[in-house]
Amino acid sequence: MKILVCITNVPDTTAKITFTDNDTKLNKAGVQFIIGPYDDYALARAVELKEQLGGSVTVLHVGEAEADPQIRKALAIGADDAIRINADPVDSYFTAAQIAHIASENKYDLILMGRESIDFNSGVVHGLVGEMLGIPSYSPVMKLEISGTTATLAREIDGGKETLTAELPLVLGCQEPISEWKIPNMRGIMTARTKPLVVVEPVSVEEMTIPEQYSLPAPKGACRMIPASEAETLIKLLRTEAKVI
Amino acid sequence: MSVLIFVELDNGSVKKTSLEAVAYGAEVAKLTGTTATVLALGAAETSALEQTGNFGATKVLHVSDEKLSHENSLAYADVLAQAVQQENSKVIIISKSGLGDAVAARASAKLKAGIVSGVTELPVIDNGFSVKRSIYTGKAFSTVEVKSDIKILVVKKNAIEALEGTGIAKIESFTPTLRDSDFLASVGQIEKASSELSLTEADIIVSGGRGMKGPDNWQPLLDFAHALGAATGCSKPVSDLDWRPHHEHIGQTGIKVAPNLYIACGISGAIQHLAGVNGSKYIVVINKDPEAPFFKAADYGIVGDIFDVLPKLTKAVQDLK
């Protein structure tokens, strides 16, 4: 079983987001970066599948050297080697094209990643990679078992979930509870230092979209407090003032 | 050249979020001097398809093949690409959902079309084509210029006010070539939530957190939601503790919702939860702790015991009717 896990390097979920350079760049000062939480689930499941079935787990990141600590963490969690495509990705299409290029040169049975990155929330890279490689893609996958060359997976559909059986190779966007996040142990951290991390330059990709400017939402007005003894007033206000019921 | 809108069907009807996408597509058609065409796949009621006319569509391409009645993003993207070619469409509109993103992604790679996902406003087209989208799970926005010839916009709920007018869309049957390779996966068990209202479609959501104190205490919340015709959700700790099913988990790593009214009962308002609800028009917070951070993000708040407040609110809603 040869597994590729694609990870993002994103601000921590509790990070306060601000911008610099005339609102054209994220202000990274004081922001803690992490492996995308959904990607972390994908990685954890990949490591479990490798332990169960043998094979290898390769971690892939499209981004600059600042992500190396997160890539090392992925190696410490149990990936065998890593590839970093040295580029500042401009959009999902660019990222997917890089992943598809690496995947087309190495035959992976499974390509796993999070259902979406928590910075841009597009949730399209798995679908793009699947189509670029001409193989099926499914998301969000909450359960994954492999038997031989067949995957049985449960994925979320609107208001519920369904079970699917499909032949490998597949591209899957993952989310909890596919696995539980793994915390690297000391041995993992030590061995991660010497595991290979190959840096390759990106392939050129047609320009699709260009981010122009960032902005923040307008600040919220003050909360109108209603005494608990007059709770009914809330319902009146929701009808007459907010007009939402 | 028409703007093409991919709609999702549910039991033969067009989903509400998709009708919003139709209204959005009709506005884009006006801006670009063309018409809005809907693409509907699988079994559908004629009246439901015609209803898209009320939101500005002039034509519906309907593929009635039963094989497409079951959600299949691979086949849907393939059919969408064929429809784009037939209509020579330059702009494709899809409402944001797991399925919408999957269809957009695969169609994008087929058509070499740029995608912008999470769109929150109409595009500006006087100098190029730029559009605003939500990023960092609602904590910020990005304005993006789309350079590709064909453009795919995946539109968030409440991006525009979808007003229902009157109009009839002409239904044309469309017979694309379906590829066997898109139908290889076999579908097993399907579990649908017991609640008939899906969280992503609901106008009102009543949600509970750890303040509900246990899995057996939800009846007052369910009664309140029932009185309002609301869907029910929960915070991450609640679904982690199995008090409520996982598909009700709202937040950064759960479902992102954008109802008109979000009522949080006993949820303190961790930033990860707020990230899932910050698209809501109005937020009400009921919590016994006056220092709960959620009050800072709320429009209305009640400090009090939820088990005391909820029955009062339920009665007040019932008295309205």
XYZ file of C-alpha atoms in Angstrom:
566
model
C 0.000 0.000 0.000
C 1.585 3.230 -1.204
C -0.087 6.242 0.335
C 0.392 9.930 -0.394
C -0.863 12.363 2.235
C -1.143 16.027 1.258
C -0.919 18.475 4.134
C -1.515 22.196 4.469
C 0.349 24.598 6.735
C -2.293 26.885 8.217
C -2.831 29.326 11.095
C -4.017 27.634 14.268
C -7.816 27.544 14.634
C -7.667 30.107 17.450
C -5.440 32.546 15.508
C -6.566 36.128 15.121
C -6.448 36.919 11.415
C -5.095 40.303 10.268
C -3.388 41.502 7.093
C -0.383 43.623 6.128
C 1.107 45.237 2.994
C -2.077 47.135 2.090
C -4.185 44.091 2.907
C -2.438 41.902 0.356
C -0.654 39.532 2.786
C -1.542 37.624 5.907
C 0.107 39.147 8.969
C 2.061 36.148 10.272
C 3.445 37.930 13.333
C 2.475 36.001 16.445
C 0.480 33.427 14.448
C 1.099 29.777 15.286
C 1.069 27.506 12.218
C -0.181 23.920 12.313
C -0.855 20.969 10.021
C -4.416 21.502 8.768
C -6.705 19.737 11.277
C -8.484 17.739 8.559
C -5.135 16.807 7.002
C -4.031 15.614 10.428
C -6.920 13.102 10.438
C -5.918 11.928 6.954
C -2.317 11.482 8.095
C -3.337 9.547 11.192
C -5.463 7.139 9.138
C -2.671 6.715 6.578
C -0.208 5.754 9.324
C -2.712 3.234 10.738
C -3.284 1.684 7.306
C 0.463 1.363 6.788
C 0.849 -0.360 10.169
C -1.991 -2.699 9.250
C -1.170 -3.465 5.616
C 2.496 -2.554 5.167
C 3.759 -0.143 2.528
C 4.724 3.484 2.815
C 3.355 6.915 3.608
C 4.735 9.939 1.783
C 3.813 13.434 2.915
C 3.443 16.163 0.316
C 3.209 19.876 0.904
C 2.958 22.652 -1.658
C 4.481 25.701 -0.013
C 7.586 27.447 1.169
C 10.295 26.438 3.660
C 8.379 27.943 6.598
C 6.269 24.743 6.517
C 9.254 22.465 7.204
C 8.551 22.164 10.967
C 5.033 20.940 10.183
C 6.400 18.507 7.585
C 8.901 17.183 10.186
C 5.998 16.760 12.581
C 4.171 14.662 9.983
C 7.307 12.518 9.650
C 7.450 12.209 13.440
C 3.832 11.038 13.465
C 4.818 8.173 11.176
C 5.228 9.195 7.523
C 8.318 7.666 5.880
C 9.413 10.499 3.655
C 8.291 13.911 2.471
C 8.193 16.059 -0.623
C 7.837 19.811 -0.554
C 6.969 21.626 -3.771
C 8.770 24.913 -3.327
C 6.122 27.459 -4.306
C 3.686 29.948 -2.837
C 0.480 28.480 -4.269
C -1.837 31.049 -5.794
C -5.019 28.929 -5.828
C -6.462 25.405 -5.542
C -5.886 24.673 -9.222
C -2.175 25.398 -8.911
C -1.853 23.249 -5.793
C -3.789 20.381 -7.364
C -1.692 20.501 -10.533
C 1.489 20.139 -8.434
C 0.055 17.192 -6.497
C -1.192 15.549 -9.693
C 2.245 15.961 -11.263
C 3.989 14.188 -8.358
C 1.285 11.507 -8.256
C 1.555 10.806 -11.976
C 5.261 10.019 -11.527
C 4.733 7.688 -8.555
C 1.939 5.170 -8.493
C 0.072 5.751 -5.234
C -2.793 3.487 -4.231
C -4.338 6.169 -2.082
C -4.044 9.940 -2.054
C -5.425 11.341 1.189
C -5.878 14.904 2.359
C -8.252 16.916 4.531
C -11.721 17.735 3.268
C -10.620 21.375 3.044
C -7.830 23.650 4.182
C -8.888 25.860 7.052
C -7.354 28.968 5.489
C -9.180 29.108 2.163
C -11.933 26.550 2.835
C -12.425 25.702 -0.845
C -12.627 21.931 -0.448
C -11.807 21.365 -4.111
C -8.204 20.121 -4.248
C -9.142 16.410 -3.882
C -11.679 16.665 -6.701
C -9.235 18.528 -8.928
C -6.455 16.000 -8.293
C -8.834 13.098 -8.972
C -9.947 14.563 -12.280
C -6.412 15.523 -13.309
C -5.330 11.914 -12.689
C -8.514 10.413 -14.133
C -9.383 8.534 -10.938
C -12.383 8.839 -8.583
C -12.410 11.259 -5.664
C -14.698 11.231 -2.635
C -15.169 13.645 0.244
C -15.779 14.078 3.127
C -14.745 10.580 4.172
C -15.383 9.662 7.807
C -14.410 5.996 7.727
C -11.943 4.097 5.565
C -11.088 0.408 5.437
C -8.919 -1.257 2.800
C -9.103 -4.879 1.788
C -6.852 -5.925 -1.092
C -7.475 -3.326 -3.793
C -10.927 -2.387 -2.546
C -11.780 0.544 -0.284
C -14.898 0.641 1.832
C -15.632 4.123 2.976
C -18.332 6.077 4.739
C -18.817 9.624 3.615
C -20.988 12.439 4.774
C -23.895 13.382 2.530
C -26.412 16.136 3.196
C -28.039 15.280 6.519
C -26.506 11.823 6.905
C -23.920 9.413 5.610
C -23.531 6.643 3.072
C -21.241 3.677 2.652
C -19.391 3.230 -0.638
C -17.201 0.496 -2.032
C -14.691 1.509 -4.684
C -11.530 0.169 -6.299
C -8.143 1.783 -5.709
C -6.552 4.102 -6.676
C -8.632 6.852 -5.074
C -8.303 10.428 -3.907
C -10.084 11.056 -0.624
C -10.854 14.206 1.382
C -10.949 13.173 5.040
C -12.557 14.402 8.236
C -13.169 13.091 11.727
C -13.919 10.453 12.928
C -11.821 8.652 10.283
C -9.106 8.434 12.923
C -7.837 10.288 15.957
C -5.049 12.824 15.842
C -1.690 11.334 16.682
C 0.827 13.085 18.900
C 4.431 12.330 17.946
C 6.434 10.422 20.537
C 10.094 11.025 21.346
C 11.301 8.193 19.119
C 9.207 9.564 16.249
C 10.669 13.029 16.740
C 14.215 11.663 16.756
C 13.797 9.526 13.630
C 11.960 12.328 11.788
C 15.167 14.372 11.764
C 16.856 11.944 9.410
C 13.905 10.947 7.231
C 14.177 12.310 3.678
C 12.503 15.626 2.857
C 12.947 16.326 -0.819
C 12.373 19.846 -2.114
C 11.337 20.109 -5.766
C 10.482 23.103 -7.908
C 6.897 23.484 -9.167
C 5.698 22.699 -12.693
C 4.232 25.642 -14.528
C 0.444 25.939 -14.428
C -1.969 28.118 -16.363
C -3.093 31.182 -14.419
C -6.690 30.769 -13.232
C -7.332 33.160 -10.347
C -5.318 35.888 -8.625
C -6.063 37.079 -5.099
C -6.243 40.896 -5.169
C -7.001 42.009 -1.659
C -8.016 40.769 1.773
C -10.489 42.338 4.169
C -12.019 41.733 7.583
C -15.716 41.561 8.433
C -17.385 44.687 9.836
C -17.323 44.652 13.642
C -20.429 43.318 15.329
C -22.711 45.772 17.172
C -23.399 45.383 20.891
C -25.429 42.409 22.080
C -28.889 43.352 23.330
C -29.392 41.707 26.721
C -32.818 40.513 27.816
C -33.454 39.603 31.479
C -34.225 35.905 31.979
C -37.409 36.848 33.826
C -38.675 38.483 30.626
C -37.476 35.780 28.229
C -40.691 36.106 26.190
C -39.528 39.542 25.043
C -36.869 37.804 22.946
C -39.512 36.123 20.816
C -41.289 39.472 20.267
C -38.028 41.133 19.221
C -37.153 38.304 16.860
C -40.519 38.774 15.186
C -40.868 42.571 15.129
C -37.284 43.840 15.104
C -35.130 41.156 13.473
C -38.092 39.756 11.497
C -36.620 36.269 11.409
C -39.482 34.241 12.903
C -23.311 32.051 -23.681
C -25.855 31.678 -20.873
C -24.870 31.537 -17.223
C -25.230 27.906 -16.196
C -26.466 27.052 -12.699
C -26.011 23.542 -11.347
C -28.817 22.768 -8.877
C -29.123 20.046 -6.257
C -32.359 18.115 -6.008
C -33.908 16.591 -2.927
C -36.808 14.206 -3.510
C -37.557 15.788 -6.865
C -37.528 19.380 -5.551
C -34.825 21.961 -6.013
C -33.003 22.627 -2.734
C -33.448 26.064 -1.256
C -29.727 26.818 -1.347
C -29.788 25.929 -5.033
C -32.696 28.311 -5.652
C -30.505 31.010 -4.109
C -27.801 30.005 -6.572
C -30.349 30.373 -9.391
C -31.182 33.899 -8.197
C -27.454 34.668 -7.997
C -26.905 33.254 -11.498
C -29.787 35.330 -12.876
C -28.138 38.483 -11.466
C -24.803 37.530 -13.040
C -26.655 36.935 -16.330
C -28.076 40.479 -16.117
C -24.610 41.899 -15.459
C -23.129 40.051 -18.414
C -26.074 40.626 -20.765
C -27.156 37.028 -21.110
C -29.704 34.568 -19.715
C -29.660 32.033 -16.879
C -29.936 28.309 -17.595
C -30.400 25.676 -14.899
C -28.935 22.182 -15.067
C -30.936 19.616 -13.078
C -29.921 15.961 -12.868
C -32.058 12.987 -11.964
C -35.759 12.538 -11.236
C -37.500 15.862 -10.676
C -40.993 17.247 -10.581
C -41.809 19.458 -13.559
C -43.356 22.110 -11.311
C -40.212 22.200 -9.189
C -38.048 22.779 -12.238
C -40.401 25.440 -13.586
C -40.247 27.183 -10.221
C -36.620 28.114 -10.935
C -38.180 30.646 -13.328
C -39.446 32.532 -10.277
C -35.820 33.092 -9.362
C -34.842 34.296 -12.829
C -33.948 31.201 -14.862
C -35.294 31.150 -18.412
C -34.356 27.581 -19.301
C -33.810 24.281 -17.515
C -31.707 21.508 -18.990
C -33.065 18.381 -17.381
C -31.369 15.001 -17.506
C -34.050 12.665 -16.245
C -31.882 9.511 -16.321
C -32.595 7.608 -13.089
C -28.898 6.743 -12.827
C -28.337 10.371 -11.853
C -30.921 10.417 -9.074
C -28.297 9.218 -6.621
C -25.657 11.823 -5.656
C -22.626 11.175 -7.891
C -20.133 14.013 -8.207
C -18.070 12.205 -10.868
C -21.006 11.822 -13.256
C -22.484 15.217 -12.360
C -19.235 16.997 -13.241
C -19.070 15.118 -16.514
C -22.631 16.104 -17.437
C -21.999 19.687 -16.320
C -18.971 19.933 -18.624
C -21.071 18.667 -21.545
C -23.814 21.190 -20.763
C -21.240 23.999 -20.616
C -20.031 23.023 -24.068
C -23.551 22.834 -25.516
C -24.545 26.198 -24.028
C -21.125 27.747 -24.618
C -21.370 29.033 -21.029
C -18.609 31.172 -19.595
C -19.867 31.399 -16.020
C -21.027 28.441 -13.913
C -22.787 28.930 -10.578
C -23.001 26.216 -7.899
C -24.210 26.538 -4.313
C -21.591 25.721 -1.666
C -21.894 22.204 -0.214
C -19.808 19.043 -0.146
C -21.428 17.968 -3.401
C -21.187 21.456 -4.926
C -17.450 21.657 -4.225
C -16.846 18.170 -5.622
C -18.736 18.904 -8.836
C -17.028 22.297 -9.192
C -13.597 20.737 -8.697
C -13.933 17.983 -11.264
C -15.648 20.283 -13.783
C -12.858 22.825 -13.292
C -10.183 20.310 -14.247
C -12.200 19.147 -17.272
C -12.901 22.668 -18.539
C -9.675 24.367 -17.386
C -11.883 26.784 -15.510
C -10.823 28.846 -12.495
C -12.851 28.217 -9.329
C -13.696 30.650 -6.601
C -15.336 28.873 -3.676
C -17.215 30.553 -0.829
C -18.403 33.551 -2.859
C -20.312 36.101 -0.757
C -21.212 38.860 -3.238
C -22.024 39.444 -6.897
C -18.968 39.762 -9.151
C -17.638 43.113 -10.356
C -17.094 42.915 -14.102
C -16.379 46.418 -15.388
C -12.628 45.832 -15.394
C -11.960 42.119 -15.640
C -13.947 39.755 -13.402
C -13.445 39.916 -9.654
C -15.459 38.443 -6.872
C -15.403 38.430 -3.070
C -15.164 35.219 -1.117
C -15.094 34.163 2.514
C -11.785 32.773 3.841
C -10.345 31.643 7.192
C -13.733 30.087 7.971
C -15.544 33.399 7.917
C -12.862 35.345 9.784
C -11.905 37.297 6.643
C -12.642 37.930 2.974
C -10.570 37.875 -0.175
C -11.282 39.613 -3.456
C -10.151 37.411 -6.315
C -9.696 38.170 -9.985
C -10.692 35.286 -12.229
C -8.510 35.133 -15.349
C -9.718 31.932 -17.019
C -12.140 32.038 -19.948
C -14.646 29.770 -18.146
C -15.298 30.681 -14.510
C -16.857 28.602 -11.750
C -18.304 30.395 -8.731
C -19.284 28.304 -5.703
C -21.669 30.564 -3.828
C -22.253 30.661 -0.080
C -25.718 30.780 1.419
C -27.045 34.340 1.888
C -24.639 35.755 -0.736
C -27.609 37.658 -2.113
C -31.207 38.144 -1.090
C -33.081 35.613 -3.236
C -36.466 37.196 -3.843
C -39.080 35.013 -5.461
C -40.817 36.681 -8.410
C -42.845 35.101 -11.160
C -41.554 33.496 -14.293
C -41.625 30.155 -15.977
C -38.464 28.435 -17.031
C -38.709 26.384 -20.211
C -37.718 22.778 -19.627
C -35.566 21.071 -22.250
C -34.534 17.500 -21.927
C -30.790 16.993 -22.198
C -29.164 13.675 -23.027
C -25.455 13.708 -22.254
C -23.145 10.746 -22.736
C -22.751 8.980 -19.394
C -19.459 7.189 -18.806
C -19.509 3.773 -17.157
C -16.339 4.683 -15.273
C -18.324 7.253 -13.259
C -20.627 4.551 -11.905
C -18.141 1.940 -10.674
C -18.486 2.579 -6.943
C -21.231 0.571 -5.324
C -23.377 2.343 -2.792
C -24.213 0.465 0.368
C -26.094 1.674 3.355
C -27.478 5.213 3.433
C -28.304 6.734 6.818
C -30.257 9.948 6.816
C -30.730 12.065 9.891
C -34.064 11.689 11.628
C -34.683 15.422 11.495
C -36.387 16.261 8.217
C -34.609 19.627 8.133
C -30.985 19.713 7.058
C -28.700 22.123 8.894
C -27.276 23.674 5.762
C -30.759 24.433 4.417
C -32.452 25.542 7.638
C -33.521 29.154 8.195
C -33.483 28.714 11.952
C -31.132 26.535 14.005
C -31.327 25.828 17.720
C -28.062 24.453 19.000
C -26.962 23.038 22.352
C -23.634 22.818 24.117
C -22.170 21.337 27.251
C -24.544 23.555 29.242
C -27.258 21.009 28.351
C -25.531 18.859 30.998
C -26.168 15.442 29.459
C -27.716 13.460 26.606
C -31.056 13.043 28.356
C -31.795 16.739 28.804
C -32.462 17.741 25.213
C -36.261 17.621 25.207
C -36.765 21.331 26.089
C -34.382 22.276 23.269
C -36.090 19.922 20.813
C -39.502 21.303 21.810
C -38.299 24.858 21.236
C -36.807 23.928 17.857
C -40.028 22.164 16.900
C -42.123 25.204 17.812
C -39.893 27.393 15.628
C -39.672 24.888 12.772
C -35.928 24.901 13.356
C -33.191 22.332 12.756
C -31.074 21.270 15.719
C -27.312 21.339 16.049
C -24.673 20.996 18.736
C -21.160 22.009 19.691
C -18.076 19.822 19.236
C -17.804 18.663 22.889
C -21.406 17.474 22.716
C -20.826 15.363 19.613
C -17.469 14.138 20.989
C -19.298 12.970 24.122
C -21.918 11.277 21.909
C -24.746 13.246 23.484
C -25.814 14.102 19.940
C -24.921 12.543 16.547
C -21.792 13.698 14.750
C -23.690 15.146 11.779
C -25.186 17.769 14.119
C -21.738 19.110 15.042
C -21.480 22.748 13.998
C -18.111 24.480 13.964
C -14.733 24.810 12.336
C -14.287 21.061 11.906
C -17.994 20.300 11.617
C -20.785 21.780 9.546
C -20.665 25.477 8.717
C -24.104 27.006 8.801
C -25.564 30.321 7.715
C -29.174 30.474 8.911
C -31.206 33.640 9.369
C -31.365 32.874 13.070
C -28.942 30.861 15.176
C -29.885 30.220 18.793
C -27.069 28.870 20.992
C -28.123 27.245 24.275
C -25.408 26.549 26.808
C -22.574 27.034 24.316
C -19.742 29.208 25.605
C -18.626 30.238 22.122
C -15.135 28.877 21.537
C -13.580 30.465 18.460
C -13.835 27.121 16.623
C -17.590 27.068 17.181
C -17.989 30.714 16.120
C -16.171 29.887 12.882
C -19.033 27.563 11.976
C -21.824 30.062 12.642
C -20.418 33.463 11.720
C -22.399 33.459 8.480
C -25.668 33.644 10.447
C -27.773 36.784 10.062
C -28.840 36.917 13.716
C -27.335 35.144 16.697
C -29.077 34.608 20.036
C -27.095 33.332 23.003
C -28.626 31.833 26.132
C -26.067 31.021 28.804
C -25.910 31.130 32.573
C -22.405 32.595 32.467
C -22.529 36.346 31.688
C -18.835 36.159 30.743
C -19.382 33.553 27.996
C -17.429 34.828 24.953
C -20.367 33.971 22.680
C -22.238 37.088 23.907
C -19.640 39.225 22.095
C -20.724 37.663 18.792
C -24.446 37.752 19.566
C -27.243 40.128 18.593
C -29.501 39.138 21.493
C -28.554 37.510 24.757
C -30.190 36.065 27.839
C -28.191 35.293 30.959
C -30.048 32.534 32.737
C -30.657 28.865 33.280
C -31.501 27.252 29.930
C -33.864 24.738 31.527
C -35.818 27.642 32.950
C -35.631 29.889 29.860
C -36.313 27.362 27.074
C -39.856 26.350 28.129
C -40.782 30.044 28.423
C -39.502 30.701 24.915
C -41.323 27.655 23.539
C -44.570 28.875 25.049
C -44.019 32.400 23.690
C -43.511 30.977 20.181
C -46.634 28.818 20.480
C -48.592 31.884 21.656
C -47.603 33.708 18.457
C -49.566 31.242 16.377
